[in-house]
Amino acid sequence: MPDRRLLALGLLLWASVASATEYRSASSRAAVLYDAPNASARKLYVVNQGYPAEVLITQGDWVKLRDRSGSLAWGQKSEWSSKRTVLVNVAQLDMRSKPEAAGSVVARVSRDVVLELLPIGKEAQPGWLQVRHRDGVTGWVRLADVWGA
């Protein structure tokens, strides 16, 4: 019986650690992504400033990243910031004045646009995120409509 309790406790702890997802955003104007953690490795692609990615592993001055499509690549840690951004994941996203579907539309944003993720405030509601567009417009979006949160 004690062995089962230890196993259950271990699985619970593992699940809580596994769910702690870390995201970063590209901090340089053109962050290069490589197929290995080395500047002489093959360059895979370049992403714009603000582009979000999930951090899988940190290895010295390098981070292994996963993008929205699931592609894996390595980036220099110095080119990735802890500033949080999200990527619009739907054809057209309505930014709303309140964290609810009845909130008035303050802006419409196209797929693949990067939005700055704002800190959770008093108005926060489950399933909604407060974001800022690069033009300065602030509003609320549904969590299901963006990637990187």
Coordinates of C-alpha atoms in Angstrom, one line a residue:
M1 CA 0.0 0.0 0.0
P2 CA 2.7 2.6 0.9
D3 CA 4.4 1.9 -2.5
R4 CA 1.2 2.9 -4.3
R5 CA 1.0 6.1 -2.3
L6 CA 4.6 7.0 -3.2
L7 CA 4.0 6.2 -6.9
A8 CA 0.9 8.4 -6.9
L9 CA 2.8 11.2 -5.1
G10 CA 5.6 10.9 -7.6
L11 CA 3.3 11.1 -10.6
L12 CA 1.5 14.1 -9.1
L13 CA 4.8 15.9 -8.6
W14 CA 5.9 15.0 -12.1
A15 CA 2.7 16.2 -13.6
S16 CA 2.9 19.6 -11.9
V17 CA 6.5 20.1 -13.1
A18 CA 5.7 18.9 -16.6
S19 CA 2.8 21.5 -16.8
A20 CA 5.0 24.5 -16.0
T21 CA 5.5 25.6 -19.6
E22 CA 8.0 28.4 -20.2
Y23 CA 7.6 30.8 -23.2
R24 CA 10.0 33.5 -24.5
S25 CA 9.8 36.0 -27.3
A26 CA 12.5 36.9 -29.8
S27 CA 14.2 40.0 -28.5
S28 CA 16.3 40.8 -31.6
R29 CA 14.9 42.2 -34.8
A30 CA 15.9 39.0 -36.6
A31 CA 16.5 36.0 -34.3
V32 CA 18.2 33.1 -36.2
L33 CA 17.2 29.6 -35.4
Y34 CA 19.6 26.7 -35.9
D35 CA 19.4 22.9 -36.1
A36 CA 22.0 22.5 -33.3
P37 CA 23.2 24.6 -30.3
N38 CA 26.1 26.1 -32.2
A39 CA 26.6 29.3 -34.3
S40 CA 28.2 27.2 -37.0
A41 CA 25.2 24.8 -37.2
R42 CA 22.8 24.9 -40.2
K43 CA 20.5 28.0 -40.0
L44 CA 16.9 26.9 -40.3
Y45 CA 15.0 30.2 -40.3
V46 CA 14.8 33.7 -38.9
V47 CA 11.9 35.1 -36.8
N48 CA 10.9 38.7 -36.2
Q49 CA 11.1 40.5 -32.9
G50 CA 8.4 39.5 -30.5
Y51 CA 7.8 36.0 -32.0
P52 CA 6.8 33.6 -29.2
A53 CA 8.3 30.2 -28.7
E54 CA 8.1 27.5 -26.0
V55 CA 11.4 26.8 -24.3
L56 CA 12.1 23.0 -24.0
I57 CA 15.7 22.9 -22.8
T58 CA 18.3 25.5 -21.8
Q59 CA 21.9 24.4 -22.6
G60 CA 24.5 27.0 -21.7
D61 CA 24.0 30.0 -23.9
W62 CA 21.4 28.2 -26.1
V63 CA 17.7 27.4 -25.8
K64 CA 15.8 24.6 -27.6
L65 CA 12.5 26.0 -28.8
R66 CA 9.2 24.8 -30.2
D67 CA 7.1 27.1 -32.4
R68 CA 3.3 27.0 -33.0
S69 CA 3.6 24.4 -35.7
G70 CA 5.6 22.1 -33.5
S71 CA 8.9 22.7 -35.3
L72 CA 12.0 22.4 -33.1
A73 CA 15.1 24.6 -33.3
W74 CA 17.9 26.1 -31.2
G75 CA 18.3 29.8 -30.6
Q76 CA 21.0 31.9 -28.8
K77 CA 19.6 32.6 -25.3
S78 CA 20.6 36.3 -25.7
E79 CA 18.2 36.7 -28.5
W80 CA 15.2 35.5 -26.5
S81 CA 13.5 37.6 -23.8
S82 CA 11.2 36.7 -20.9
K83 CA 8.7 39.3 -22.3
R84 CA 5.5 37.4 -23.0
T85 CA 3.8 37.6 -26.4
V86 CA 1.2 35.5 -28.2
L87 CA 0.5 34.8 -31.8
V88 CA -2.9 35.1 -33.3
N89 CA -4.1 31.6 -34.2
V90 CA -7.4 32.4 -36.1
A91 CA -8.1 34.1 -39.4
Q92 CA -9.5 37.2 -37.7
L93 CA -9.4 37.9 -34.0
D94 CA -11.6 40.4 -32.2
M95 CA -9.9 42.3 -29.4
R96 CA -12.7 43.2 -26.9
S97 CA -13.1 45.9 -24.3
K98 CA -13.9 43.4 -21.6
P99 CA -13.0 39.8 -20.9
E100 CA -16.3 38.5 -22.3
A101 CA -17.9 37.8 -25.7
A102 CA -20.3 40.7 -25.2
G103 CA -17.5 43.2 -24.8
S104 CA -17.3 45.8 -27.7
V105 CA -14.7 45.1 -30.4
V106 CA -11.8 47.5 -30.0
A107 CA -9.7 46.1 -32.9
R108 CA -9.6 43.3 -35.4
V109 CA -6.4 41.4 -35.9
S110 CA -5.3 39.0 -38.6
R111 CA -3.7 35.6 -38.2
D112 CA 0.0 35.5 -37.3
V113 CA 0.1 38.9 -35.7
V114 CA 2.1 39.1 -32.5
L115 CA 0.4 40.7 -29.5
E116 CA 2.1 41.6 -26.2
L117 CA 0.6 39.6 -23.3
L118 CA -0.2 41.9 -20.3
P119 CA 0.0 40.9 -16.6
I120 CA -3.1 39.4 -15.1
G121 CA -5.2 42.1 -13.4
K122 CA -8.4 42.5 -11.4
E123 CA -10.7 42.2 -14.4
A124 CA -9.2 38.8 -15.5
Q125 CA -11.7 36.0 -16.3
P126 CA -10.9 32.4 -17.0
G127 CA -10.2 31.8 -20.7
W128 CA -9.4 35.4 -21.5
L129 CA -6.1 37.3 -21.8
Q130 CA -5.4 41.0 -21.9
V131 CA -3.1 42.0 -24.8
R132 CA -1.6 45.0 -26.5
H133 CA -1.2 45.4 -30.2
R134 CA 2.0 47.1 -31.5
D135 CA -0.1 50.2 -32.4
G136 CA -1.0 50.6 -28.7
V137 CA -4.5 49.3 -28.7
T138 CA -5.2 47.2 -25.6
G139 CA -8.0 44.6 -25.3
W140 CA -9.1 41.1 -24.3
V141 CA -8.8 38.0 -26.4
R142 CA -9.9 34.4 -25.9
L143 CA -7.1 32.1 -24.9
A144 CA -8.3 29.6 -27.5
D145 CA -7.6 32.1 -30.3
V146 CA -3.9 32.7 -29.6
W147 CA -0.8 30.6 -29.2
G148 CA 2.0 31.1 -26.7
A149 CA 0.2 31.6 -23.4

